[in-house]
Coordinates of N, CA and C in Angstrom, one line a residue:
M1305 N -9.6 1.3 -33.6 CA -9.5 0.7 -32.6 C -10.1 -0.9 -32.7
T1306 N -9.6 -1.9 -32.3 CA -10.1 -3.3 -32.9 C -11.1 -3.9 -31.5
K1307 N -12.0 -4.7 -31.6 CA -13.1 -5.1 -31.1 C -12.5 -5.5 -29.8
K1308 N -11.4 -6.1 -29.9 CA -10.9 -6.6 -28.6 C -10.5 -5.5 -27.6
N1309 N -9.7 -4.6 -28.5 CA -9.2 -3.5 -27.1 C -10.3 -3.0 -26.8
L1310 N -11.5 -2.5 -27.4 CA -12.7 -2.1 -27.2 C -13.3 -2.4 -26.0
I1311 N -13.4 -4.1 -26.2 CA -13.9 -4.5 -24.8 C -13.2 -4.9 -23.8
A1312 N -11.5 -4.5 -23.9 CA -10.7 -4.5 -23.1 C -11.0 -3.2 -22.0
Y1313 N -11.0 -2.2 -22.9 CA -11.3 -0.9 -22.3 C -12.3 -0.9 -21.5
T1314 N -13.3 -1.5 -22.0 CA -15.0 -1.2 -21.7 C -14.9 -2.1 -19.7
V1315 N -14.4 -3.4 -20.4 CA -14.3 -3.9 -18.6 C -13.5 -3.3 -17.7
I1316 N -12.1 -2.9 -18.3 CA -11.5 -2.0 -17.3 C -12.4 -0.5 -16.8
A1317 N -13.0 0.0 -17.5 CA -13.5 1.1 -17.3 C -14.8 0.9 -16.1
L1318 N -15.2 -0.5 -16.4 CA -16.6 -1.1 -15.5 C -16.2 -1.3 -14.1
M1319 N -14.9 -1.9 -14.2 CA -14.2 -2.2 -13.1 C -13.9 -0.9 -12.0
F1320 N -13.0 0.2 -12.8 CA -12.9 1.4 -11.8 C -14.4 2.2 -11.4
G1321 N -15.1 2.0 -12.3 CA -16.3 2.7 -11.8 C -17.1 2.1 -11.0
A1322 N -17.0 0.6 -11.0 CA -17.7 -0.4 -9.9 C -16.6 0.2 -8.3
M1323 N -15.3 0.3 -8.5 CA -14.5 0.6 -7.3 C -14.8 1.8 -6.9
G1324 N -14.7 2.7 -7.6 CA -15.0 4.4 -7.2 C -16.6 3.9 -6.6
A1325 N -17.2 3.8 -7.0 CA -18.9 3.5 -6.4 C -18.9 2.7 -5.0
Y1326 N -18.5 1.9 -5.0 CA -17.8 1.1 -3.9 C -17.0 2.2 -2.8
V1327 N -15.8 2.8 -2.9 CA -15.1 3.6 -2.3 C -16.4 4.8 -2.0
G1328 N -17.3 5.5 -2.8 CA -17.7 6.4 -2.9 C -18.8 6.1 -1.7
T1329 N -19.6 5.0 -1.5 CA -20.7 4.8 -1.0 C -19.8 4.0 0.4
H1330 N -18.7 3.9 0.6 CA -18.7 3.4 1.8 C -17.3 3.8 2.6
R1331 N -17.1 5.3 2.2 CA -16.3 6.5 2.6 C -17.1 7.7 3.8
K1332 N -16.4 7.9 4.4 CA -17.3 8.8 5.6 C -16.5 10.4 4.9
E1333 N -17.7 11.3 4.4 CA -17.4 12.3 3.4 C -16.6 13.2 4.6
A1334 N -16.8 12.9 6.3 CA -16.0 13.9 7.0 C -14.2 13.9 6.8
A1335 N -14.2 12.5 6.6 CA -12.6 11.8 6.8 C -11.7 12.8 5.6
G1336 N -12.1 12.9 4.5 CA -11.6 13.6 3.4 C -10.3 12.5 3.1
P1337 N -9.5 13.4 1.6 CA -8.7 11.9 1.0 C -7.6 11.8 1.9
L1338 N -7.2 10.2 1.4 CA -6.0 9.7 2.2 C -4.7 10.5 1.9
T1339 N -3.9 10.8 2.8 CA -2.5 11.8 2.3 C -1.9 10.9 2.9
T1340 N -0.3 11.0 2.3 CA 0.7 10.7 2.4 C 1.5 11.9 2.4
T1341 N 2.6 12.0 3.0 CA 3.9 12.5 3.0 C 5.1 11.7 2.6
V1342 N 5.6 11.7 1.7 CA 6.9 10.6 1.2 C 8.5 11.2 1.8
A1343 N 9.0 10.3 2.1 CA 9.9 10.7 2.4 C 11.0 11.4 1.9
P1344 N 11.5 12.7 2.5 CA 12.4 13.7 1.5 C 13.5 12.8 0.7
G1345 N 13.6 13.4 -0.8 CA 14.6 12.9 -1.3 C 14.0 12.0 -2.2
V1346 N 12.9 11.4 -2.1 CA 12.0 10.5 -3.2 C 12.1 11.1 -4.3
T1347 N 12.7 11.0 -5.4 CA 12.5 11.9 -6.6 C 12.3 10.5 -8.0
G1348 N 12.4 9.5 -7.7 CA 12.4 8.4 -8.6 C 10.8 8.4 -9.4
P1349 N 9.9 8.4 -9.0 CA 8.8 8.8 -9.7 C 8.8 10.1 -10.4
V1350 N 9.0 11.1 -9.9 CA 8.9 12.6 -10.6 C 10.2 12.6 -12.0
D1351 N 11.4 11.8 -11.4 CA 12.1 11.6 -12.8 C 11.2 10.8 -13.8
A1352 N 10.5 9.7 -13.4 CA 9.7 9.0 -14.4 C 8.6 9.6 -15.1
L1353 N 7.7 10.6 -14.1 CA 7.2 11.5 -14.7 C 7.3 12.6 -15.8
Y1354 N 8.6 12.9 -15.7 CA 9.3 14.0 -16.7 C 10.0 13.3 -18.0
K1355 N 10.0 11.9 -17.9 CA 10.4 11.1 -19.0 C 9.4 10.9 -19.9
Q1356 N 7.9 11.4 -19.6 CA 7.2 11.2 -20.3 C 7.1 11.8 -21.5
S1357 N 6.1 11.9 -22.4 CA 5.8 12.4 -23.6 C 4.2 12.2 -23.8
L1358 N 3.5 13.1 -23.2 CA 2.2 12.6 -23.9 C 1.0 13.4 -24.5
P1359 N 0.6 12.9 -25.3 CA -0.7 13.5 -26.1 C -1.3 14.9 -25.2
D1360 N -1.8 15.9 -25.4 CA -3.0 16.8 -24.8 C -3.7 16.3 -25.0
A1361 N -5.3 16.8 -24.7 CA -6.9 16.8 -25.4 C -6.6 17.0 -26.6
A1362 N -6.0 18.1 -27.1 CA -6.0 18.1 -28.6 C -5.5 16.7 -29.9
G1363 N -4.5 15.7 -29.1 CA -3.5 15.0 -29.3 C -1.9 15.8 -29.9
T1364 N -1.8 16.9 -29.2 CA -0.4 17.3 -29.4 C 0.3 16.7 -28.5
T1365 N 1.5 15.9 -29.0 CA 2.7 15.6 -28.0 C 3.4 16.4 -27.3
R1366 N 3.4 16.5 -26.1 CA 3.7 17.6 -24.8 C 4.9 16.4 -23.9
A1367 N 6.4 16.9 -24.3 CA 6.9 16.4 -23.1 C 6.9 17.0 -21.8
L1368 N 6.8 16.5 -20.7 CA 6.5 16.7 -19.1 C 7.7 17.0 -18.8
A1369 N 9.0 17.1 -19.3 CA 10.3 18.1 -18.6 C 9.9 19.1 -18.8
Q1370 N 8.9 19.7 -19.6 CA 8.6 21.5 -19.5 C 8.5 21.9 -17.9
F1371 N 8.1 21.2 -17.2 CA 7.9 21.4 -15.7 C 8.4 21.5 -15.0
K1372 N 10.1 20.7 -15.2 CA 11.1 20.6 -14.4 C 11.4 22.3 -13.6
G1373 N 11.9 22.1 -12.2 CA 12.4 23.1 -12.0 C 11.2 23.9 -11.4
K1374 N 9.8 23.9 -11.7 CA 8.7 24.2 -10.9 C 7.3 23.3 -10.4
A1375 N 7.1 24.3 -9.1 CA 6.1 23.3 -7.9 C 5.0 22.7 -9.4
L1376 N 4.5 21.4 -9.0 CA 3.8 20.8 -10.1 C 2.4 20.0 -9.0
L1377 N 1.3 20.3 -9.5 CA -0.1 19.7 -8.5 C -0.3 18.6 -9.7
V1378 N -0.1 17.3 -10.0 CA -0.5 16.3 -10.7 C -1.9 15.4 -10.2
N1379 N -3.1 16.0 -11.2 CA -4.2 15.1 -11.0 C -4.3 13.7 -11.8
F1380 N -4.3 12.8 -11.5 CA -4.7 12.0 -12.3 C -6.2 11.6 -11.5
W1381 N -6.8 11.4 -13.2 CA -8.4 11.0 -13.2 C -9.2 10.6 -14.2
A1382 N -10.1 10.4 -14.5 CA -10.7 9.9 -15.7 C -12.0 10.5 -16.1
P1383 N -12.6 10.6 -17.0 CA -14.0 10.9 -17.5 C -15.3 10.7 -16.5
W1384 N -15.1 9.0 -16.4 CA -16.2 8.0 -15.9 C -15.7 8.4 -14.2
C1385 N -15.1 9.0 -13.6 CA -14.9 9.3 -12.5 C -15.6 10.1 -11.8
G1386 N -16.5 10.1 -10.9 CA -17.4 11.0 -10.5 C -16.7 12.2 -9.8
P1387 N -16.0 11.7 -8.3 CA -15.0 12.4 -7.8 C -14.3 13.3 -8.6
C1388 N -13.4 13.0 -9.4 CA -12.7 13.0 -10.4 C -13.2 14.6 -11.0
V1389 N -14.5 14.6 -11.8 CA -15.1 15.6 -12.5 C -15.7 16.5 -11.2
Q1390 N -16.0 16.1 -10.3 CA -16.5 17.2 -9.1 C -15.5 17.9 -9.1
E1391 N -14.1 17.1 -9.0 CA -12.9 18.4 -8.2 C -12.1 19.4 -9.8
M1392 N -12.7 19.1 -10.7 CA -12.3 19.7 -11.8 C -12.3 20.9 -11.7
P1393 N -13.6 21.6 -11.7 CA -13.9 23.2 -11.4 C -13.2 23.6 -10.5
E1394 N -13.2 23.3 -9.2 CA -12.3 23.7 -8.2 C -10.8 23.6 -8.8
L1395 N -10.2 22.7 -9.1 CA -8.8 22.9 -9.8 C -8.8 23.9 -10.7
S1396 N -9.6 24.1 -11.7 CA -9.5 24.9 -12.5 C -9.8 26.9 -12.1
A1397 N -10.4 26.6 -10.7 CA -10.3 27.8 -10.2 C -8.8 28.1 -9.7
L1398 N -8.5 27.3 -8.9 CA -7.3 27.3 -7.9 C -6.2 27.8 -9.5
Q1399 N -6.4 27.2 -10.3 CA -5.2 27.3 -11.5 C -5.6 29.2 -11.8
A1400 N -6.7 29.2 -12.2 CA -7.3 30.7 -12.7 C -6.9 31.9 -11.9
E1401 N -7.2 31.3 -10.7 CA -7.0 32.5 -9.5 C -5.5 33.3 -9.1
G1402 N -4.9 32.3 -9.3 CA -3.4 32.5 -9.4 C -3.0 32.2 -7.5
V1403 N -3.6 31.8 -7.0 CA -3.5 31.1 -5.4 C -2.3 30.2 -6.1
A1404 N -2.6 29.4 -6.7 CA -1.5 28.6 -6.9 C -0.1 29.2 -8.4
K1405 N -0.1 30.5 -7.9 CA 1.0 31.1 -9.0 C 1.8 30.5 -9.6
N1406 N 2.6 30.0 -7.9 CA 3.7 29.2 -8.2 C 3.7 27.8 -8.6
V1407 N 2.7 27.5 -9.0 CA 2.3 25.7 -8.9 C 1.7 25.6 -10.3
Q1408 N 2.1 24.3 -11.1 CA 0.8 24.3 -12.4 C 0.6 23.3 -11.9
I1409 N -0.8 23.1 -12.5 CA -1.7 22.2 -11.8 C -1.9 21.0 -13.1
I1410 N -1.5 20.2 -13.5 CA -1.8 19.3 -14.6 C -2.8 17.9 -14.3
G1411 N -3.6 17.7 -15.0 CA -4.0 16.6 -15.5 C -3.6 15.6 -16.2
I1412 N -3.6 14.1 -15.7 CA -3.1 13.3 -16.3 C -4.4 12.2 -16.9
G1413 N -5.2 12.1 -17.8 CA -6.2 11.5 -17.9 C -6.1 9.5 -18.4
I1414 N -6.8 8.7 -17.7 CA -6.8 7.4 -17.4 C -8.1 7.0 -18.5
D1415 N -8.0 7.3 -19.7 CA -9.1 6.9 -20.9 C -8.3 6.7 -22.1
S1416 N -9.5 6.7 -23.1 CA -8.7 6.9 -24.2 C -8.7 8.3 -24.9
P1417 N -8.0 8.2 -25.9 CA -7.7 9.7 -26.1 C -9.1 10.5 -27.0
S1418 N -10.0 9.7 -27.6 CA -11.5 10.0 -28.0 C -12.0 10.7 -26.5
N1419 N -12.1 9.7 -25.8 CA -12.7 10.1 -24.4 C -12.6 11.3 -23.7
I1420 N -11.2 11.4 -24.0 CA -10.7 12.7 -23.0 C -10.9 13.9 -23.9
A1421 N -10.6 13.6 -25.2 CA -10.6 14.9 -25.9 C -12.4 15.4 -25.8
E1422 N -13.3 14.7 -26.0 CA -14.7 15.0 -25.8 C -14.9 15.7 -24.2
F1423 N -14.4 14.7 -23.6 CA -14.8 15.6 -21.9 C -14.2 16.8 -21.8
A1424 N -12.8 17.3 -22.6 CA -12.0 18.4 -22.5 C -12.6 19.3 -23.2
G1425 N -13.6 19.1 -24.8 CA -14.4 20.0 -25.1 C -15.5 20.7 -24.7
K1426 N -16.2 19.6 -23.8 CA -17.7 19.6 -23.1 C -16.9 21.2 -21.8
F1427 N -16.2 20.7 -21.4 CA -15.7 21.7 -19.9 C -14.3 22.6 -20.3
K1428 N -14.7 23.6 -19.5 CA -13.3 24.5 -19.7 C -12.5 24.2 -18.1
I1429 N -11.4 23.6 -18.8 CA -10.1 23.4 -17.9 C -9.3 24.4 -17.9
A1430 N -8.7 25.0 -17.0 CA -8.0 25.8 -16.9 C -6.6 25.7 -16.6
Y1431 N -5.9 24.1 -17.0 CA -5.1 23.8 -16.5 C -4.7 22.4 -18.1
P1432 N -3.2 22.0 -18.5 CA -3.3 21.3 -19.2 C -3.5 19.9 -18.8
V1433 N -4.2 19.2 -19.9 CA -5.0 17.8 -19.6 C -3.9 16.8 -20.7
Y1434 N -3.3 16.1 -20.1 CA -3.0 14.8 -20.8 C -3.8 13.5 -21.1
V1435 N -3.2 13.0 -22.1 CA -3.4 11.5 -22.4 C -2.5 10.5 -21.8
A1436 N -3.2 9.5 -20.6 CA -1.7 8.7 -20.8 C -2.6 7.0 -20.7
G1437 N -4.0 7.1 -21.0 CA -4.5 5.6 -21.5 C -4.4 4.8 -19.8
M1438 N -4.3 3.8 -19.8 CA -3.8 2.2 -19.2 C -2.5 2.8 -18.1
G1439 N -1.7 3.2 -19.0 CA -0.5 3.5 -18.5 C -0.1 4.8 -17.6
G1440 N -1.3 5.8 -17.4 CA -1.5 6.3 -16.3 C -2.2 5.4 -14.7
T1441 N -2.1 4.5 -15.0 CA -2.6 4.1 -13.4 C -1.2 3.5 -12.7
D1442 N -0.1 3.0 -14.1 CA 1.3 2.6 -13.5 C 1.8 3.5 -13.2
L1443 N 1.9 4.7 -13.7 CA 2.6 6.2 -13.3 C 1.9 6.3 -12.1
S1444 N 1.0 6.6 -11.6 CA -0.1 6.5 -10.7 C 0.6 5.7 -9.2
R1445 N 0.9 4.8 -9.7 CA 1.4 3.4 -9.0 C 2.7 3.8 -8.4
Q1446 N 3.4 4.3 -9.1 CA 5.0 4.5 -8.8 C 4.5 5.8 -7.7
F1447 N 4.0 6.7 -7.4 CA 3.8 7.6 -7.0 C 3.3 7.1 -5.6
G1448 N 2.8 5.9 -5.7 CA 2.3 5.5 -4.2 C 1.0 4.9 -4.0
N1449 N 0.0 4.9 -5.6 CA -1.2 5.0 -5.4 C -1.6 3.5 -5.7
S1450 N -1.1 2.4 -4.7 CA -1.1 0.9 -4.5 C -2.4 0.5 -5.0
A1451 N -3.8 1.1 -4.8 CA -4.9 0.5 -4.7 C -5.5 1.2 -6.2
G1452 N -4.9 1.8 -6.9 CA -5.1 2.2 -8.3 C -6.5 3.2 -8.2
G1453 N -6.6 3.8 -7.2 CA -7.9 4.5 -6.8 C -8.2 5.9 -7.7
L1454 N -8.9 6.5 -8.0 CA -9.1 8.1 -8.4 C -10.1 8.8 -7.8
P1455 N -9.8 9.8 -8.1 CA -8.9 10.6 -8.1 C -7.9 10.5 -7.3
Y1456 N -6.2 10.5 -8.1 CA -5.0 10.6 -7.6 C -4.2 11.9 -7.5
T1457 N -3.7 12.7 -6.5 CA -3.2 14.2 -6.6 C -1.6 14.1 -6.3
V1458 N -0.7 13.9 -6.6 CA 0.6 14.4 -6.2 C 1.1 15.8 -6.3
L1459 N 1.7 16.3 -5.0 CA 2.3 17.9 -5.0 C 4.1 17.4 -4.8
I1460 N 4.3 18.1 -6.2 CA 5.7 17.9 -6.2 C 6.3 19.4 -6.1
G1461 N 7.1 19.2 -5.1 CA 7.8 20.8 -5.2 C 8.8 20.8 -6.1
A1462 N 9.4 22.0 -6.1 CA 9.8 22.9 -7.2 C 11.4 22.1 -7.5
D1463 N 11.8 21.7 -5.9 CA 13.1 20.9 -6.0 C 12.9 19.3 -6.9
G1464 N 11.9 19.2 -7.1 CA 11.4 17.7 -7.9 C 11.2 16.6 -6.7
Q1465 N 11.0 16.9 -5.8 CA 10.5 15.7 -4.2 C 9.0 16.1 -4.3
V1466 N 8.7 14.3 -4.3 CA 7.0 14.8 -3.4 C 6.6 15.0 -2.4
K1467 N 5.8 16.1 -2.7 CA 5.5 16.6 -0.7 C 4.7 16.0 -0.1
K1468 N 3.4 15.5 -1.2 CA 2.2 15.3 -0.4 C 1.2 14.5 -1.6
T1469 N 0.9 13.2 -1.2 CA 0.0 12.6 -2.4 C -1.5 12.7 -1.5
Y1470 N -2.5 12.5 -2.6 CA -3.8 12.4 -1.7 C -4.7 11.4 -2.5
L1471 N -5.3 10.7 -2.1 CA -6.3 9.6 -2.5 C -7.6 9.9 -2.3
G1472 N -8.8 10.2 -3.7 CA -10.0 10.7 -3.4 C -10.0 11.8 -3.9
R1473 N -11.4 12.6 -3.6 CA -12.0 14.1 -4.1 C -10.7 14.8 -2.7
L1474 N -10.4 15.9 -3.4 CA -9.3 17.2 -2.5 C -10.4 17.8 -1.7
K1475 N -9.8 18.0 -0.7 CA -10.3 19.3 0.5 C -9.5 20.6 0.2
F1476 N -10.2 21.1 -0.5 CA -9.7 22.3 -0.7 C -8.9 23.4 0.1
D1477 N -9.5 22.9 1.1 CA -8.7 24.1 2.6 C -7.3 23.5 2.8
Q1478 N -7.2 22.2 3.0 CA -6.1 21.7 2.9 C -5.3 21.7 1.8
L1479 N -5.9 21.0 0.9 CA -4.6 21.7 -0.4 C -4.2 22.9 -0.3
R1480 N -4.9 23.9 0.0 CA -4.3 25.6 0.0 C -3.2 25.5 1.1
A1481 N -3.5 24.9 2.2 CA -3.0 25.0 3.4 C -1.1 24.3 2.7
D1482 N -1.5 23.0 2.2 CA 0.0 22.5 1.6 C 0.4 23.5 0.9
L1483 N -0.3 23.9 -0.2 CA 0.3 24.9 -1.2 C 1.2 25.9 -0.7
A1484 N 0.6 26.6 0.5 CA 1.3 27.7 1.2 C 2.7 27.2 1.6
T1485 N 3.2 26.0 2.1 CA 4.2 25.7 2.6 C 5.4 25.5 1.6
L1486 N 4.7 25.4 0.3 CA 6.2 25.4 -0.9 C 6.7 26.4 -0.7

């Protein structure tokens, strides 16, 4: 990595961190994440997701098309995002306990491959984690994350349609209710 790239990544990380800190301190906890329901038939971002081949935390490139035909919970996150890290154990438990037996959870990390690999090595994550770098921000924007905030989670039905999006730390009682409607 060149010094110029390192400086650019550092500046971007600091911007996201500042934005996360601002949102975290100016948000009412009881409000929960912002959620939206996408109009039925919207599949463009899902098609873009399935066209991606991303490296996992170990560096092995995987085609996300492997998840076609399965309900999917896509969590955009970063290791430096406090709310992202806080919800990961709950997402792992949800995947492991089988509540989401018909839903595959995946994480799309918005950071460098080395940072995501280091994070994944420290924490036991029960679902696949992929490295998208800053391209993950563009992909999340296609799903309606116009602010570029993290965490950002997308619930996709087995039919390939976006069912709901969540900006901010997940409220797991609401998520479980949403999963039950699939």
